[in-house]
Coordinates of C-alpha atoms and ligand atoms in Angstrom, one line a residue:
M794 CA 27.6 1.7 -15.5
A795 CA 28.4 4.5 -13.1
R796 CA 25.9 4.9 -10.2
A797 CA 25.2 8.2 -8.6
K798 CA 25.9 8.0 -4.9
V799 CA 22.6 8.8 -3.2
K800 CA 22.0 8.4 0.5
A801 CA 18.6 7.2 1.7
S802 CA 18.6 9.9 4.4
G803 CA 19.0 13.5 3.6
K804 CA 18.8 16.5 5.9
G805 CA 17.1 15.2 8.9
R806 CA 15.0 12.6 7.3
K807 CA 15.6 8.9 7.2
Y808 CA 13.1 6.9 5.2
R809 CA 12.3 3.3 6.2
F810 CA 11.0 0.9 3.5
S811 CA 8.6 -2.0 3.6
F812 CA 7.0 -4.5 1.3
G813 CA 4.8 -7.6 1.6
P814 CA 6.0 -11.2 1.0
W815 CA 3.5 -11.4 -1.9
N816 CA 5.8 -9.0 -3.7
I817 CA 8.2 -11.8 -4.2
H818 CA 6.1 -13.7 -6.6
E819 CA 6.2 -16.9 -8.9
G820 CA 4.9 -15.1 -11.9
A821 CA 1.5 -16.6 -12.4
D822 CA -1.0 -14.3 -14.1
P823 CA -4.7 -14.9 -15.3
F824 CA -3.3 -16.3 -18.6
G825 CA -0.5 -18.6 -17.4
P826 CA 1.0 -20.6 -14.6
P827 CA 3.9 -19.8 -12.3
V828 CA 7.3 -19.5 -14.1
R829 CA 9.5 -19.5 -10.9
Q830 CA 9.7 -21.8 -7.9
P831 CA 8.1 -20.6 -4.8
I832 CA 10.4 -19.1 -2.1
A833 CA 9.7 -20.2 1.4
F834 CA 8.5 -17.5 3.8
A835 CA 11.6 -18.0 6.1
K836 CA 13.8 -17.4 3.0
K837 CA 11.8 -14.3 2.1
L838 CA 12.3 -12.9 5.6
K839 CA 16.1 -13.1 5.1
K840 CA 15.8 -11.1 1.9
Y841 CA 14.4 -8.0 3.7
R842 CA 17.6 -6.9 5.4
E843 CA 19.7 -8.0 2.4
L844 CA 17.6 -5.6 0.2
G845 CA 17.7 -2.8 2.7
F846 CA 14.1 -3.1 4.0
E847 CA 13.0 -3.1 7.6
G848 CA 9.2 -3.2 7.5
I849 CA 7.1 -6.2 6.6
Q850 CA 3.5 -5.9 5.4
F851 CA 1.4 -8.9 6.2
H852 CA -1.9 -10.4 5.1
D853 CA -3.4 -12.3 8.1
D854 CA -2.7 -15.6 6.4
D855 CA 0.9 -14.6 5.5
A856 CA 1.4 -14.4 9.2
V857 CA -0.7 -17.5 10.0
P858 CA -1.0 -19.8 7.0
D859 CA -4.2 -21.9 6.7
I860 CA -5.9 -19.5 9.1
D861 CA -9.4 -20.9 8.7
S862 CA -8.4 -24.4 9.8
K863 CA -6.9 -23.1 13.1
S864 CA -8.5 -22.3 16.5
P865 CA -8.4 -18.7 17.7
Q866 CA -5.9 -19.7 20.4
Q867 CA -3.7 -21.5 17.8
V868 CA -3.8 -18.4 15.6
R869 CA -2.7 -16.1 18.4
K870 CA 0.0 -18.5 19.5
E871 CA 1.5 -18.6 16.0
A872 CA 1.3 -14.9 15.5
A873 CA 3.0 -14.3 18.8
R874 CA 5.8 -16.7 17.9
L875 CA 6.3 -14.9 14.6
G876 CA 6.3 -11.6 16.4
K877 CA 9.2 -12.7 18.5
L878 CA 11.1 -14.0 15.5
L879 CA 10.7 -10.7 13.7
A880 CA 11.9 -8.8 16.8
N881 CA 15.0 -11.0 16.9
E882 CA 15.7 -10.3 13.3
G883 CA 15.3 -6.6 13.7
L884 CA 12.2 -6.5 11.4
V885 CA 9.1 -4.5 12.0
P886 CA 5.6 -5.6 11.2
E887 CA 4.1 -2.6 9.5
F888 CA 0.5 -3.8 9.2
V889 CA -1.9 -6.8 8.9
A890 CA -4.5 -6.9 6.2
P891 CA -7.3 -9.4 6.4
R892 CA -7.2 -11.3 3.1
L893 CA -11.0 -11.2 2.5
W894 CA -10.8 -12.1 -1.2
E895 CA -9.7 -15.7 -1.5
S896 CA -12.0 -17.6 0.8
P897 CA -15.0 -19.5 -0.7
K898 CA -17.0 -17.5 1.9
T899 CA -16.1 -14.2 0.3
I900 CA -17.1 -14.9 -3.4
D901 CA -19.7 -12.2 -3.2
G902 CA -17.5 -9.9 -1.1
G903 CA -16.8 -9.8 2.6
F904 CA -18.4 -7.0 4.5
T905 CA -20.8 -6.3 1.6
S906 CA -21.8 -9.8 0.7
N907 CA -25.5 -10.3 0.2
N908 CA -25.3 -13.3 2.5
P909 CA -25.5 -12.4 6.2
A910 CA -23.5 -15.5 7.2
E911 CA -20.7 -14.4 4.9
R912 CA -20.7 -10.9 6.2
K913 CA -20.3 -12.4 9.7
Y914 CA -17.4 -14.4 8.5
A915 CA -15.7 -11.3 7.1
F916 CA -16.4 -9.4 10.3
Q917 CA -14.9 -12.1 12.5
R918 CA -11.9 -12.6 10.3
S919 CA -11.2 -8.9 10.5
L920 CA -11.3 -8.9 14.3
Q921 CA -9.0 -11.9 14.3
A922 CA -6.6 -9.8 12.1
V923 CA -6.7 -7.2 14.8
D924 CA -5.6 -9.8 17.3
I925 CA -2.9 -11.0 15.0
A926 CA -1.6 -7.5 14.5
A927 CA -1.4 -7.1 18.3
E928 CA 0.4 -10.4 18.8
L929 CA 2.9 -9.4 16.0
G930 CA 3.5 -6.0 17.6
S931 CA 1.8 -3.8 15.0
K932 CA -1.0 -1.2 15.6
N933 CA -2.0 -1.1 11.9
I934 CA -4.7 -2.9 10.0
V935 CA -5.0 -2.3 6.2
L936 CA -8.3 -2.8 4.5
W937 CA -8.0 -3.3 0.8
L938 CA -11.7 -3.7 0.0
A939 CA -11.0 -6.1 -2.9
R940 CA -14.4 -7.7 -3.5
E941 CA -16.5 -5.0 -1.8
G942 CA -18.2 -3.9 -5.0
T943 CA -20.2 -5.2 -7.8
Y944 CA -19.9 -6.8 -11.3
I945 CA -23.3 -5.4 -12.0
R946 CA -24.8 -2.4 -10.2
E947 CA -28.2 -4.0 -9.5
S948 CA -26.7 -6.9 -7.5
K949 CA -26.1 -4.9 -4.3
N950 CA -27.4 -1.8 -2.4
A951 CA -24.4 0.6 -2.5
R952 CA -25.9 2.8 0.2
L953 CA -26.2 -0.1 2.6
A954 CA -22.8 -1.5 1.5
N955 CA -21.0 1.7 2.8
G956 CA -22.8 1.2 6.1
Y957 CA -21.6 -2.4 6.3
I958 CA -18.0 -1.3 5.7
L959 CA -18.3 1.4 8.4
D960 CA -19.8 -1.2 10.8
A961 CA -16.8 -3.4 10.3
I962 CA -14.3 -0.6 10.8
N963 CA -16.1 0.4 14.0
A964 CA -16.0 -3.1 15.3
M965 CA -12.3 -3.3 14.8
L966 CA -11.7 0.0 16.6
E967 CA -13.8 -1.2 19.5
H968 CA -12.2 -4.6 19.6
N969 CA -8.8 -3.0 20.4
P970 CA -8.4 0.6 21.6
E971 CA -4.9 0.8 20.1
I972 CA -5.5 -0.4 16.6
R973 CA -5.6 2.0 13.6
V974 CA -7.4 1.2 10.4
M975 CA -5.9 2.3 7.1
I976 CA -8.2 2.0 4.1
E977 CA -6.4 1.3 0.8
P978 CA -8.8 2.5 -1.9
K979 CA -8.9 1.1 -5.4
P980 CA -11.6 1.8 -7.9
N981 CA -11.8 -1.5 -9.7
E982 CA -10.2 -4.9 -10.2
P983 CA -11.2 -7.5 -9.3
M984 CA -14.6 -5.8 -9.3
D985 CA -16.1 -3.7 -12.1
H986 CA -16.8 -1.0 -9.5
A987 CA -15.4 -1.2 -6.0
Y988 CA -16.9 0.7 -3.1
V989 CA -14.6 3.4 -1.5
P990 CA -12.7 4.0 -4.7
T991 CA -10.6 7.0 -3.7
I992 CA -9.0 8.4 -0.7
G993 CA -11.7 11.1 -0.5
H994 CA -14.3 8.3 0.0
A995 CA -12.0 6.6 2.6
I996 CA -11.5 9.8 4.6
S997 CA -15.2 10.6 4.7
L998 CA -15.8 7.2 6.2
A999 CA -13.1 7.8 8.7
Y1000 CA -14.8 10.9 10.0
L1001 CA -18.0 9.0 10.5
S1002 CA -16.3 6.3 12.5
V1003 CA -16.5 5.9 16.3
D1004 CA -12.9 7.2 16.5
P1005 CA -11.9 9.2 13.5
N1006 CA -8.3 9.7 14.8
R1007 CA -7.7 6.0 14.3
V1008 CA -8.9 5.7 10.7
G1009 CA -6.8 6.8 7.9
G1010 CA -5.5 5.8 4.5
L1011 CA -2.8 4.0 2.5
I1012 CA -2.5 5.3 -1.0
E1013 CA -1.2 3.1 -3.8
T1014 CA 0.1 4.9 -6.9
A1015 CA -1.4 2.5 -9.4
H1016 CA -4.9 2.6 -7.7
A1017 CA -5.0 6.4 -7.9
K1018 CA -4.0 6.2 -11.6
L1019 CA -6.7 3.6 -12.2
A1020 CA -9.2 6.1 -10.8
G1021 CA -7.9 8.6 -13.4
L1022 CA -6.4 10.7 -10.6
D1023 CA -3.0 12.1 -9.9
P1024 CA -1.3 10.1 -7.2
S1025 CA 0.6 13.0 -5.7
D1026 CA -2.7 15.0 -5.3
E1027 CA -4.3 12.0 -3.7
M1028 CA -1.4 11.9 -1.2
A1029 CA -1.5 15.6 -0.6
F1030 CA -5.2 15.4 0.2
A1031 CA -4.6 12.7 2.8
L1032 CA -1.6 14.5 4.2
F1033 CA -3.8 17.6 4.6
H1034 CA -6.1 15.6 6.7
K1035 CA -3.2 14.0 8.6
K1036 CA -4.4 10.7 7.3
L1037 CA -1.6 9.4 5.1
W1038 CA -0.3 6.6 7.2
S1039 CA 1.2 4.5 4.6
V1040 CA 1.8 4.2 0.8
H1041 CA 2.1 1.5 -1.8
L1042 CA 4.4 3.1 -4.3
N1043 CA 4.6 1.5 -7.7
D1044 CA 3.8 2.6 -11.2
Q1045 CA 1.2 2.1 -13.8
N1046 CA 1.3 2.7 -17.6
G1047 CA -2.1 4.2 -18.3
L1048 CA -5.6 2.7 -17.8
K1049 CA -5.3 -1.0 -17.9
F1050 CA -5.0 -3.9 -15.4
D1051 CA -3.2 -3.1 -12.1
E1052 CA 0.4 -3.4 -13.3
D1053 CA 2.3 -2.9 -10.0
K1054 CA 5.4 -1.8 -12.0
S1055 CA 8.5 -0.6 -10.2
F1056 CA 8.1 2.8 -8.7
G1057 CA 9.1 5.5 -11.2
A1058 CA 9.4 3.0 -14.1
A1059 CA 6.5 4.4 -16.2
N1060 CA 6.4 8.1 -15.4
L1061 CA 9.4 9.9 -13.8
R1062 CA 7.6 13.2 -13.4
E1063 CA 4.7 11.6 -11.5
A1064 CA 7.2 9.8 -9.3
F1065 CA 9.1 13.1 -8.7
N1066 CA 5.8 14.7 -7.7
Q1067 CA 4.9 11.9 -5.3
V1068 CA 8.2 12.2 -3.6
R1069 CA 8.0 16.0 -3.6
V1070 CA 4.6 15.9 -1.8
L1071 CA 5.7 13.2 0.6
E1072 CA 8.9 15.2 1.6
E1073 CA 7.1 18.5 1.8
G1074 CA 4.2 16.9 3.8
G1075 CA 6.5 15.4 6.4
F1076 CA 5.7 11.8 5.5
G1077 CA 7.8 9.4 7.5
L1078 CA 8.5 11.7 10.4
N1079 CA 6.0 9.8 12.6
G1080 CA 7.5 6.5 11.7
E1081 CA 5.5 5.8 8.6
F1082 CA 7.1 3.4 6.2
V1083 CA 7.7 4.0 2.5
G1084 CA 5.8 0.9 1.4
L1085 CA 6.0 -0.7 -2.0
D1086 CA 3.5 -2.9 -3.7
V1087 CA 5.4 -4.0 -6.8
K1088 CA 5.5 -7.1 -9.1
V1089 CA 8.5 -8.4 -10.8
M1090 CA 8.0 -9.0 -14.6
R1091 CA 7.0 -12.5 -15.5
T1092 CA 10.0 -12.7 -17.8
Q1093 CA 12.5 -12.3 -14.9
K1094 CA 14.7 -15.3 -14.2
A1095 CA 14.6 -16.8 -10.7
N1096 CA 18.1 -15.8 -9.8
N1097 CA 17.2 -12.1 -9.7
A1098 CA 13.5 -11.9 -9.0
T1099 CA 13.8 -9.3 -6.4
A1100 CA 15.3 -6.6 -8.6
H1101 CA 12.0 -4.8 -8.8
L1102 CA 12.3 -4.2 -5.0
S1103 CA 15.8 -2.9 -5.0
N1104 CA 15.1 -0.9 -8.2
S1105 CA 12.0 0.8 -6.7
K1106 CA 13.9 1.7 -3.5
R1107 CA 16.7 3.1 -5.5
F1108 CA 14.4 5.1 -7.8
F1109 CA 12.7 6.5 -4.7
E1110 CA 16.1 7.5 -3.2
L1111 CA 17.2 9.1 -6.5
M1112 CA 14.0 11.0 -6.6
V1113 CA 14.5 12.2 -3.0
H1114 CA 17.8 13.5 -4.2
K1115 CA 16.1 15.2 -7.2
V1116 CA 13.5 16.8 -4.9
R1117 CA 16.2 18.1 -2.5
T1118 CA 18.4 19.5 -5.2
F1119 CA 15.6 21.3 -7.1
N1120 CA 16.3 25.0 -7.5
R1121 CA 13.8 26.4 -5.1
K1122 CA 14.8 30.0 -5.7
A1123 CA 14.3 29.6 -9.5
E1124 CA 11.0 27.9 -8.8
A1125 CA 9.8 30.8 -6.6
E1126 CA 10.8 33.3 -9.2
C1127 CA 8.8 31.4 -12.0
I1128 CA 5.8 31.2 -9.7
K1129 CA 6.1 34.9 -8.8
N1130 CA 6.2 35.8 -12.5
R1131 CA 3.4 33.4 -13.3
D1132 CA 5.8 32.0 -15.9
Y1133 CA 4.7 28.4 -15.8
E1134 CA 6.5 27.6 -19.1
A1135 CA 9.7 28.5 -17.4
L1136 CA 8.7 26.3 -14.5
E1137 CA 8.0 23.4 -16.8
R1138 CA 11.4 23.8 -18.3
L1139 CA 13.1 24.0 -14.9
V1140 CA 11.4 20.7 -13.8
V1141 CA 12.1 18.8 -17.0
E1142 CA 15.7 19.9 -17.3
H1143 CA 16.2 19.0 -13.6
L1144 CA 14.8 15.6 -14.1
L1145 CA 16.9 15.1 -17.3
G1146 CA 20.0 16.2 -15.4
V1147 CA 20.9 19.2 -17.5
Ligands
GLO805 C1 -4.2 -5.0 -4.9 C2 -3.7 -4.4 -3.7 C3 -3.1 -5.5 -2.7 C4 -3.0 -4.9 -1.3 C5 -2.5 -5.9 -0.3 C6 -2.6 -5.4 1.1 O1 -4.5 -4.4 -5.9 O2 -2.8 -3.4 -3.9 O3 -1.8 -5.8 -3.2 O4 -2.2 -3.8 -1.2 O5 -3.3 -7.1 -0.5 O6 -3.9 -5.5 1.5
MG806 MG1 -1.6 -2.3 -2.6

C-alpha cells in the first residue's frame, strides 16, 4: 500500500512523542488472562527509539519496582541509576505518576480514603514520587486520581475530599520547589464517580494551590469523551489557561469502558480537531510531549504488539499534515459568510482527500 510521505516536523514545529511502559501490554482484561508474554522493562526501553519515541512516562513503581518493600534511600538510589541509564540512551523521563490504585492500602482511595492512616500512606508515597522524579531528571508529577471517588455517594464527604486532594498537591509543591503537578482528570472507572472529573475541575484546584503556576493538566482524549465532552474543547480550555502540559492521545468509541484505542482510530474528525487546537495553541513549543495512552487490541499477536504505538504516532503526523494543508482562505470565507454548511463540506472533503 502506498504511504503518504509526512514529516513529523512542519514549519517550525517539531513534535516529540512519549508513552508509558504499561502501553506495551500482555492483553489481560477483566474477563480473561494475559495472551502475550510479558516484555522485560529493559527490552521495552529499547523499543522507544525504534518506534520513534523519545519520552517515557513513568509510574513510580515502573521506575522502582516493588517500591513499598524498599527503604527511601534504596528507592532514590535505584531512581538515580535509572536516570543515568535513560540519559545514556537519549531518552527523556516525561513524568512520574504515583500509582495509588494497586496497593492494599488504597482500596478505599488514596488521598480521599476514609482511613487517616491510608491517607497518610498516599501522601507519603506521592512525596516519594516527587523524589523519584527529581532523581530521574523530570520536573513533572502526574496525578491520575484513579480511586479518589466513590461507588456510592454516601460513603465519602465530597467537599472534604476535594480539600484532601488539594492538601496533597500543596505538600508535593512544598516538598520540591521545582516540581510541577499535572492533574489527569477522568470522570469514572474504576470508580462510579471520580472527584476532579474534568479539566475545569482540575484547573480550579490549581488556582487554589500554594503555587498555581506549578499546577496544570494532562488531558486524555478518552477521559474527556467519557465525561461527554469534546476533547479538543477541553484542550482549548487548558491552553487558554496556559495549563495544558501534556496529553494522553487515544480514541474512544462512545460511552463505554475506557478503550484506549489508537489515536484517530474511532473518530477522524475529532482527531483532526484535537491536532488543530494543539497546533493553533502552540502545544509542544515549550517542550511538551505528545503523549499517548493506548492499548493494543487483545487479539494482536506478540510479534507486532507495538503497532498501536506506531499507528497512533503516524495518525497524529498525518493529521498535522491535514491541519497544515487545510484551506484557511476558504475557511475564512465560509466564516465571513456565516455559511457553516460550506465549512462542513470543506472540512469533510479535506479529511476525505477530495
Ligand atoms: C487510566 C489512565 C492511566 C494514567 C496513567 C498515568 O485511565 O489513563 O493510564 O494515564 O496511569 O497516571
Ligand atoms: Mg491516561
